[in-house]
Coordinates of C-alpha atoms and ligand atoms in Angstrom, one line a residue:
M1 CA 5.0 4.6 -13.1
R2 CA 6.5 2.0 -10.8
M3 CA 6.0 2.3 -7.0
L4 CA 7.3 0.6 -4.0
V5 CA 5.9 1.2 -0.5
A6 CA 7.3 0.0 2.8
N7 CA 4.4 -0.8 5.3
W8 CA 6.2 -1.0 8.6
K9 CA 2.9 -1.8 10.5
M10 CA 3.4 -1.6 14.3
N11 CA 7.2 -2.0 14.1
H12 CA 10.3 0.0 14.8
L13 CA 11.4 2.6 17.4
R14 CA 13.2 5.9 16.7
A15 CA 16.6 4.3 16.8
D16 CA 15.5 1.6 14.3
L17 CA 14.3 4.4 12.0
E18 CA 17.6 6.2 12.2
A19 CA 19.5 3.0 11.5
F20 CA 17.2 2.1 8.6
A21 CA 17.5 5.6 7.1
S22 CA 21.3 5.6 7.4
T23 CA 21.8 2.3 5.7
F24 CA 19.1 2.8 3.1
L25 CA 20.1 6.3 2.1
Q26 CA 23.7 5.2 1.6
G27 CA 22.6 3.0 -1.3
Y28 CA 19.5 4.8 -2.5
G29 CA 19.2 7.3 -5.4
A30 CA 15.8 8.4 -6.6
H31 CA 15.1 7.2 -10.2
P32 CA 12.6 8.8 -12.6
G33 CA 9.6 6.6 -13.1
V34 CA 9.9 4.8 -9.7
R35 CA 8.2 6.2 -6.6
V36 CA 9.4 5.0 -3.2
G37 CA 7.4 5.4 0.0
V38 CA 7.7 4.5 3.6
A39 CA 4.6 4.2 5.9
P40 CA 5.8 4.2 9.5
P41 CA 3.6 4.0 12.6
F42 CA 2.2 7.4 13.6
P43 CA 4.9 8.3 16.3
L44 CA 7.6 7.9 13.6
L45 CA 6.0 10.1 11.0
A46 CA 7.8 13.3 12.0
P47 CA 11.2 11.7 12.4
A48 CA 10.7 9.8 9.1
W49 CA 10.0 13.1 7.4
A50 CA 13.1 14.6 8.9
A51 CA 15.3 11.6 7.9
F52 CA 14.1 11.3 4.3
E53 CA 13.3 14.9 3.5
G54 CA 14.6 15.9 0.1
R55 CA 15.9 12.3 -0.7
G56 CA 13.1 11.2 -3.0
V57 CA 11.2 9.0 -0.4
E58 CA 7.5 9.8 0.2
I59 CA 6.0 9.4 3.7
L60 CA 2.6 7.8 4.0
G61 CA 0.2 7.2 7.0
Q62 CA -1.0 3.7 7.6
N63 CA -4.5 4.9 8.4
G64 CA -6.4 8.1 8.9
H65 CA -9.8 9.1 10.3
Q66 CA -12.7 10.1 8.1
E67 CA -13.8 13.1 10.1
A68 CA -11.9 16.4 9.9
K69 CA -11.5 16.9 13.7
G70 CA -13.2 16.4 17.0
A71 CA -13.8 14.0 19.9
F72 CA -12.3 10.8 18.5
T73 CA -9.7 9.8 21.2
G74 CA -6.9 7.8 19.8
E75 CA -7.5 8.7 16.2
V76 CA -5.4 10.8 13.7
S77 CA -6.9 13.0 11.0
M78 CA -6.0 13.2 7.4
A79 CA -5.1 16.9 7.9
Q80 CA -2.7 15.9 10.7
L81 CA -1.0 13.4 8.4
R82 CA -0.6 16.0 5.7
D83 CA 0.7 18.5 8.3
L84 CA 3.5 16.1 9.1
G85 CA 4.5 15.9 5.4
C86 CA 2.6 12.7 4.3
A87 CA 2.0 12.5 0.6
G88 CA -0.4 9.6 1.0
V89 CA -2.3 7.2 3.3
I90 CA -2.9 3.5 3.2
L91 CA -6.6 2.8 3.4
G92 CA -8.4 -0.5 3.9
H93 CA -5.4 -2.7 4.7
S94 CA -6.7 -6.1 5.5
E95 CA -5.4 -5.8 9.1
R96 CA -7.6 -2.7 9.5
R97 CA -10.5 -4.6 8.0
Q98 CA -9.9 -7.8 10.1
F99 CA -8.8 -6.4 13.5
F100 CA -10.5 -3.0 13.6
G101 CA -13.7 -3.7 11.8
E102 CA -13.2 -1.3 8.8
T103 CA -15.9 -1.7 6.3
D104 CA -16.3 -0.7 2.6
A105 CA -18.8 1.9 3.8
L106 CA -16.3 3.4 6.2
L107 CA -13.6 3.4 3.5
A108 CA -16.0 5.2 1.1
R109 CA -15.8 8.1 3.6
K110 CA -12.1 7.9 4.2
L111 CA -11.2 8.1 0.5
P112 CA -12.6 11.6 -0.1
A113 CA -11.3 12.7 3.4
A114 CA -7.8 11.8 2.3
R115 CA -8.0 13.5 -1.0
S116 CA -9.5 16.7 0.3
N117 CA -6.5 17.0 2.6
G118 CA -4.0 16.5 -0.2
L119 CA -3.3 12.9 0.5
E120 CA -3.1 10.2 -2.2
P121 CA -5.1 7.1 -1.1
L122 CA -3.4 3.8 -1.4
L123 CA -6.5 1.5 -1.3
C124 CA -5.9 -2.1 -0.4
V125 CA -8.1 -5.0 -1.6
G126 CA -7.8 -8.7 -1.3
E127 CA -9.6 -11.9 -0.6
R128 CA -9.3 -14.2 2.5
L129 CA -8.2 -17.8 2.1
E130 CA -11.7 -19.2 2.5
E131 CA -13.0 -16.8 -0.1
R132 CA -10.4 -17.9 -2.6
E133 CA -11.1 -21.5 -1.9
A134 CA -14.8 -20.9 -2.4
G135 CA -14.0 -19.4 -5.8
R136 CA -15.2 -16.0 -4.7
T137 CA -12.0 -14.0 -5.2
L138 CA -13.1 -11.8 -8.1
E139 CA -16.5 -11.2 -6.4
V140 CA -14.8 -10.1 -3.3
L141 CA -12.5 -7.8 -5.2
G142 CA -15.4 -6.4 -7.1
S143 CA -17.3 -5.5 -4.0
Q144 CA -14.3 -3.9 -2.3
L145 CA -13.7 -1.8 -5.4
A146 CA -17.3 -0.7 -5.7
I147 CA -16.6 2.3 -3.5
L148 CA -14.7 3.8 -6.4
G149 CA -18.0 4.2 -8.2
D150 CA -18.9 7.4 -6.3
S151 CA -15.3 8.5 -5.5
G152 CA -15.0 10.9 -8.3
P153 CA -11.7 11.9 -9.9
G154 CA -8.5 12.2 -7.9
P155 CA -5.1 10.6 -7.2
L156 CA -5.2 6.9 -6.4
T157 CA -3.1 3.9 -6.1
L158 CA -4.4 0.4 -5.6
A159 CA -2.8 -2.6 -3.8
Y160 CA -3.9 -6.2 -4.3
E161 CA -3.0 -8.0 -1.2
P162 CA -4.4 -11.5 -0.9
V163 CA -4.9 -11.9 2.9
W164 CA -3.6 -15.5 2.9
A165 CA -0.3 -14.2 1.4
I166 CA 0.4 -11.5 4.0
G167 CA 3.2 -12.4 6.4
T168 CA 2.9 -16.1 5.6
G169 CA 5.9 -16.6 3.2
R170 CA 3.3 -17.9 0.7
R171 CA 3.0 -15.3 -2.0
A172 CA 0.4 -15.6 -4.7
E173 CA 1.3 -17.5 -7.9
P174 CA 2.0 -15.5 -11.0
G175 CA -1.3 -16.7 -12.6
Q176 CA -3.3 -15.7 -9.6
V177 CA -1.7 -12.3 -9.5
A178 CA -2.2 -11.8 -13.2
E179 CA -5.9 -12.7 -13.0
A180 CA -6.5 -10.4 -10.0
H181 CA -4.6 -7.4 -11.4
H182 CA -6.4 -7.7 -14.8
F183 CA -9.7 -7.8 -13.0
I184 CA -8.8 -4.8 -10.9
R185 CA -7.8 -2.9 -14.1
V186 CA -11.1 -3.7 -15.7
E187 CA -13.0 -2.6 -12.6
L188 CA -10.9 0.6 -12.4
V189 CA -11.8 1.5 -16.0
R190 CA -15.5 0.7 -15.4
H191 CA -15.7 2.9 -12.4
L192 CA -13.3 5.7 -13.4
G193 CA -13.3 5.7 -17.2
P194 CA -10.0 6.2 -19.1
A195 CA -8.4 7.5 -15.9
G196 CA -8.6 4.0 -14.6
E197 CA -6.0 2.9 -17.1
S198 CA -3.2 4.7 -15.4
V199 CA -3.9 3.9 -11.8
P200 CA -0.9 2.0 -10.4
I201 CA -1.8 -1.5 -9.0
L202 CA 0.7 -2.8 -6.5
Y203 CA 1.0 -6.4 -5.3
G204 CA 1.5 -7.1 -1.6
G205 CA 1.9 -10.4 0.3
S206 CA 5.3 -12.0 1.1
V207 CA 7.2 -9.9 -1.4
T208 CA 10.9 -10.6 -1.1
P209 CA 14.0 -9.6 -3.2
E210 CA 14.0 -13.2 -4.5
N211 CA 10.4 -13.2 -5.9
F212 CA 10.0 -9.5 -6.9
D213 CA 11.4 -9.7 -10.4
E214 CA 8.9 -12.4 -11.4
L215 CA 6.1 -10.3 -9.9
L216 CA 7.1 -7.1 -11.7
A217 CA 7.0 -9.0 -15.0
I218 CA 3.3 -9.7 -14.6
P219 CA 1.0 -7.3 -16.7
N220 CA -0.7 -4.6 -14.6
V221 CA 1.8 -5.1 -11.7
A222 CA 3.2 -1.6 -11.0
G223 CA 5.2 -2.5 -7.9
G224 CA 4.9 -3.7 -4.4
L225 CA 3.4 -2.9 -1.0
V226 CA 5.9 -4.7 1.3
G227 CA 5.6 -5.6 5.0
G228 CA 8.2 -7.9 6.5
A229 CA 11.0 -7.4 3.9
S230 CA 10.7 -3.6 4.2
L231 CA 11.9 -3.6 7.8
D232 CA 15.4 -4.5 6.6
P233 CA 17.0 -1.6 4.7
T234 CA 19.2 -4.0 2.7
K235 CA 16.2 -6.0 1.5
F236 CA 14.1 -2.9 0.8
L237 CA 17.0 -1.4 -1.2
A238 CA 17.2 -4.6 -3.2
L239 CA 13.5 -4.4 -3.9
V240 CA 13.9 -0.7 -4.9
R241 CA 16.7 -1.6 -7.3
S242 CA 14.6 -4.3 -8.9
A243 CA 11.9 -1.8 -9.5
Q244 CA 14.4 0.7 -10.9
V245 CA 16.0 -1.9 -13.3
N246 CA 12.6 -3.1 -14.5
V247 CA 11.1 0.3 -15.0
Ligands
13P301 P1 4.3 -9.0 4.1 O1 5.2 -8.4 3.1 O2 4.9 -9.1 5.5 O3 3.6 -10.2 3.7 O4 3.1 -7.9 4.4 C1 2.4 -7.5 3.3 C2 1.5 -6.3 3.7 O5 0.6 -6.5 4.4 C3 1.9 -5.0 3.2 O6 0.9 -4.1 3.5

């Protein structure tokens, strides 16, 4: 199964969403074997659901809280995401880890919270530049994936996003992507057994329509988690088409 997810981060207003949906949906047709998702900021979840309903585009949250409900001002629960029509939630994006202090221990609680509310977790892992330069990439990925050891069975998508490739225009080289994705596959099978074979592993970090075909040809790359290029409906459509052709 191929998969392409637009992570809009903290971008777009309602008018931008309407313009995006109008252009995107003129050119988009759902294709078996390719899942397409959009992860808008929280205030745009309901309008995104309305804009894409019935059109073969899943809606995802960018984050969700580990507790079911209560006094957590400014937070959004997994049940609230589900209530707005979300099919999944991004967990552990490097910007959450870097700017909001999210740890593996916290993510180990968010993962079951997402699943028990009917959301498929899209768990992000990836090394920082200094970790790669110190030769610690696989060690870092291994420790970030360790939370899967106790996670039990359930729906799951992985995303490998090297932090130094995010928003920099410097995407990882095919050999680096191949090595990381192979390692993630081995770890998935180690933690989850045979179910780990079929978990989609997306690549994220400066994905563009120009480099996506090459990335999709790499073993264990099931698709992309896209930031900057996903804000432009024409570029995102081009990425979707690449995934549909290469299915
Ligand atoms: P860019 O595609 O802008 O590099 O962002 C990648 C990303 O962080 C997606 O989650």
